[in-house]
Amino acid sequence: MTHKENKELIMSKERAKYSELYKQSVISEQFRLLRSGITYSRRGEDYQTIMITSPGHGDGKTTTATNLGIVLAQHDKKVIVIDADLRKGKLHKLFDISYSRGLTDILARKAFVDEAICLSTIPNLHIIPCGTIMKTSYELLTADRMEEILLVLSREYDIILFDTSPILYTAETQIIANMCEASLLVLMNGKTLKEEASKATTILQNSKAQLLGASLNGSMVRSKMYEFQQ
């Protein structure tokens, strides 16, 4: 790994756990607002399965998925984040966990679900890494097998988050969208094209999951906070 790659990985790790490392920051507050928006969008019952995706690469969906998982876990929910990007999964790198057993291994019936669950350093937050990545890993993902996996996880976790690959480029993301109760679209300010956002929105609206809305990354956030009086 080059010095530049190592530096980028360190920064990515920090972004992935931002809401735990800097709980009082403006950005963490934004993720808590996102949590509230999702929680109160369905009165009386939380969504148990939520998919986080984006139109393209580099829009910040993984950062959104992990930080949403963190603030939900901080809210006393038992949360598991599944790395369902079977082509470029990276949660194992961000959380320094083994990926020898992960989603691809469960899908291939080479591991049981509980064998692939990894603990994080954050209370109430568990992770299933992508697992062994092969050129045809995505072909392992079928609706029937995923339903079996979800049935097991739904008994143990309050909320199951899927960090998926970009929805405009991969068919497996659409399979997951049809299995989740809700989906969240992540856009990057100044990068995501209007046409891409529109096309991704249409695909998600046509899936079984309810489209909760879009989360915009990379926008300026006011530094002045509404702080507690000391």
Coordinates of C-alpha atoms in Angstrom, one line a residue:
M1 CA 0.0 0.0 0.0
T2 CA 1.4 3.4 -1.0
H3 CA 1.6 6.3 1.4
K4 CA -1.2 8.0 -0.4
E5 CA -3.4 4.9 -0.2
N6 CA -2.7 4.5 3.5
K7 CA -3.5 8.1 4.2
E8 CA -6.8 7.8 2.3
L9 CA -7.7 4.6 4.3
I10 CA -7.1 6.4 7.6
M11 CA -9.3 9.2 6.5
S12 CA -12.0 6.7 5.4
K13 CA -11.9 5.0 8.7
E14 CA -12.4 8.3 10.5
R15 CA -15.4 9.2 8.3
A16 CA -16.9 5.8 8.8
K17 CA -16.9 6.2 12.6
Y18 CA -17.4 10.0 12.7
S19 CA -20.6 9.9 14.8
E20 CA -18.8 7.8 17.5
L21 CA -15.5 9.8 17.4
Y22 CA -17.1 13.2 17.4
K23 CA -20.5 12.9 19.0
Q24 CA -20.9 16.6 19.6
S25 CA -20.0 17.7 16.0
V26 CA -22.4 19.3 13.6
I27 CA -22.0 16.4 11.2
S28 CA -22.9 13.9 13.9
E29 CA -26.0 16.0 14.6
Q30 CA -27.0 15.7 10.9
F31 CA -26.8 11.9 11.2
R32 CA -29.0 12.0 14.3
L33 CA -31.5 14.2 12.4
L34 CA -31.4 11.5 9.6
R35 CA -32.1 8.9 12.2
S36 CA -35.0 10.9 13.6
G37 CA -36.4 11.4 10.1
I38 CA -36.4 7.7 9.4
T39 CA -37.8 6.8 12.8
Y40 CA -40.7 9.2 12.6
S41 CA -41.5 8.5 9.0
R42 CA -43.2 5.4 10.2
R43 CA -45.2 5.9 13.3
G44 CA -45.6 3.1 15.7
E45 CA -43.1 0.7 14.2
D46 CA -39.4 1.1 13.0
Y47 CA -38.2 -0.1 9.7
Q48 CA -36.3 -3.3 10.3
T49 CA -34.6 -3.6 6.9
I50 CA -33.1 -0.5 5.2
M51 CA -31.0 -0.4 2.1
I52 CA -28.5 2.5 1.5
T53 CA -27.4 3.0 -2.1
S54 CA -26.3 5.7 -4.5
P55 CA -26.4 6.3 -8.2
G56 CA -22.6 6.0 -8.7
H57 CA -19.3 5.3 -7.0
G58 CA -17.8 7.6 -4.4
D59 CA -21.1 9.3 -3.4
G60 CA -20.5 8.4 0.3
K61 CA -23.1 5.6 0.8
T62 CA -20.8 3.6 3.0
T63 CA -20.1 6.6 5.2
T64 CA -23.8 7.2 5.5
A65 CA -24.6 3.5 6.2
T66 CA -22.0 3.2 9.0
N67 CA -22.8 6.5 10.7
L68 CA -26.5 5.8 10.4
G69 CA -25.8 2.4 12.0
I70 CA -23.8 4.1 14.8
V71 CA -26.4 6.7 15.7
L72 CA -29.1 4.0 15.7
A73 CA -27.0 1.9 18.0
Q74 CA -26.4 4.9 20.3
H75 CA -30.2 5.1 20.4
D76 CA -30.3 1.6 22.1
K77 CA -31.1 -0.3 18.9
K78 CA -29.4 -3.5 18.1
V79 CA -28.0 -2.9 14.7
I80 CA -26.2 -4.9 12.1
V81 CA -24.7 -3.4 8.9
I82 CA -24.2 -5.8 6.0
D83 CA -21.6 -5.1 3.4
A84 CA -23.6 -6.1 0.3
D85 CA -21.2 -4.5 -2.2
L86 CA -20.1 -7.9 -3.5
R87 CA -17.7 -6.2 -6.0
K88 CA -15.9 -3.6 -3.9
G89 CA -16.8 -4.3 -0.3
K90 CA -14.7 -2.4 2.2
L91 CA -16.4 -2.4 5.6
H92 CA -13.8 -4.9 6.8
K93 CA -11.1 -2.4 6.1
L94 CA -12.9 0.5 7.8
F95 CA -13.6 -1.5 11.0
D96 CA -10.4 -3.6 11.0
I97 CA -12.2 -6.9 11.0
S98 CA -11.6 -10.2 9.2
Y99 CA -13.4 -10.8 6.0
S100 CA -12.6 -14.5 5.7
R101 CA -16.2 -15.2 6.4
G102 CA -18.8 -12.8 5.1
L103 CA -21.9 -12.4 3.0
T104 CA -20.5 -14.2 0.0
D105 CA -19.6 -17.2 2.1
I106 CA -23.1 -17.3 3.6
L107 CA -24.6 -17.0 0.2
A108 CA -22.4 -19.9 -1.0
R109 CA -23.3 -21.9 2.1
K110 CA -19.7 -22.1 3.1
A111 CA -20.5 -20.4 6.5
F112 CA -23.5 -20.0 8.8
V113 CA -24.9 -16.6 9.4
D114 CA -23.7 -16.4 13.0
E115 CA -20.1 -17.3 11.9
A116 CA -19.9 -14.2 9.7
I117 CA -21.2 -11.7 12.3
C118 CA -18.4 -9.5 13.6
L119 CA -18.5 -7.3 16.7
S120 CA -17.4 -3.7 16.3
T121 CA -15.9 -1.5 19.0
I122 CA -19.2 0.3 19.2
P123 CA -21.8 -1.1 21.5
N124 CA -24.9 -2.6 19.8
L125 CA -23.3 -2.4 16.4
H126 CA -22.4 -5.6 14.5
I127 CA -21.1 -6.1 11.0
I128 CA -21.2 -8.7 8.3
P129 CA -18.3 -8.1 5.9
C130 CA -18.6 -8.8 2.2
G131 CA -16.6 -12.0 2.5
T132 CA -14.4 -13.5 -0.1
I133 CA -14.7 -11.4 -3.3
M134 CA -14.6 -13.2 -6.6
K135 CA -15.3 -12.0 -10.1
T136 CA -18.7 -13.7 -10.0
S137 CA -19.6 -13.1 -6.3
Y138 CA -22.7 -11.1 -7.3
E139 CA -24.1 -14.2 -9.0
L140 CA -24.4 -15.8 -5.6
L141 CA -27.0 -13.3 -4.5
T142 CA -30.5 -14.6 -5.0
A143 CA -33.8 -13.5 -3.5
D144 CA -34.5 -16.9 -2.0
R145 CA -31.1 -17.1 -0.2
M146 CA -31.3 -13.6 1.0
E147 CA -34.7 -14.2 2.5
E148 CA -33.3 -17.1 4.4
I149 CA -30.5 -14.9 5.8
L150 CA -32.9 -12.1 6.7
L151 CA -35.1 -14.5 8.6
V152 CA -32.2 -15.5 10.8
L153 CA -31.0 -11.9 11.4
S154 CA -34.5 -10.5 12.0
R155 CA -34.8 -12.6 15.1
E156 CA -31.7 -11.0 16.6
Y157 CA -31.5 -7.4 15.4
D158 CA -33.8 -4.4 15.7
I159 CA -32.5 -2.9 12.5
I160 CA -30.6 -4.4 9.5
L161 CA -28.8 -2.0 7.2
F162 CA -27.5 -2.9 3.8
D163 CA -24.6 -1.0 2.3
T164 CA -24.9 -1.9 -1.4
S165 CA -23.2 -1.2 -4.6
P166 CA -24.4 1.7 -6.8
I167 CA -27.9 0.9 -8.1
L168 CA -27.4 2.2 -11.6
Y169 CA -24.6 -0.3 -12.3
T170 CA -25.5 -3.5 -10.5
A171 CA -28.5 -5.9 -10.8
E172 CA -28.0 -7.4 -7.3
T173 CA -28.7 -4.0 -5.7
Q174 CA -32.2 -4.1 -7.2
I175 CA -32.7 -7.6 -5.7
I176 CA -32.0 -6.2 -2.2
A177 CA -34.2 -3.2 -2.9
N178 CA -37.1 -5.6 -3.4
M179 CA -36.4 -7.4 -0.1
C180 CA -36.0 -4.4 2.2
E181 CA -38.8 -2.4 3.8
A182 CA -37.2 0.9 2.9
S183 CA -34.3 2.5 0.9
L184 CA -32.2 5.6 1.2
L185 CA -30.5 7.3 -1.7
V186 CA -27.2 9.0 -1.1
L187 CA -26.1 11.8 -3.4
M188 CA -22.9 13.7 -3.5
N189 CA -23.1 17.5 -3.8
G190 CA -21.3 18.7 -7.0
K191 CA -20.7 15.2 -8.3
T192 CA -24.0 13.3 -8.7
L193 CA -25.6 14.3 -12.0
K194 CA -29.3 15.3 -12.1
E195 CA -30.0 12.6 -14.7
E196 CA -28.4 9.9 -12.5
A197 CA -30.3 10.9 -9.4
S198 CA -33.5 10.9 -11.3
K199 CA -32.9 7.5 -12.8
A200 CA -31.9 6.0 -9.5
T201 CA -35.0 7.5 -7.9
T202 CA -37.2 5.9 -10.5
I203 CA -35.7 2.5 -9.9
L204 CA -36.1 2.7 -6.2
Q205 CA -39.7 4.0 -6.5
N206 CA -40.5 1.0 -8.6
S207 CA -39.0 -1.5 -6.1
K208 CA -40.9 -2.9 -3.1
A209 CA -38.9 -0.9 -0.6
Q210 CA -40.3 2.5 0.3
L211 CA -38.0 5.2 -0.8
L212 CA -37.4 7.3 2.3
G213 CA -35.7 10.1 0.5
A214 CA -32.2 11.3 -0.3
S215 CA -29.2 12.2 1.9
L216 CA -26.9 14.8 0.4
N217 CA -23.2 14.5 1.2
G218 CA -20.5 17.0 0.6
S219 CA -22.6 20.1 1.3
M220 CA -21.4 22.9 3.5
V221 CA -22.7 22.7 7.1
R222 CA -23.1 25.7 9.3
S223 CA -20.5 25.6 12.1
K224 CA -22.6 27.5 14.6
M225 CA -24.4 25.0 16.8
Y226 CA -27.3 25.2 19.1
E227 CA -25.4 24.1 22.1
F228 CA -26.3 23.1 25.6
Q229 CA -25.9 25.7 28.3
Q230 CA -23.0 24.8 30.6

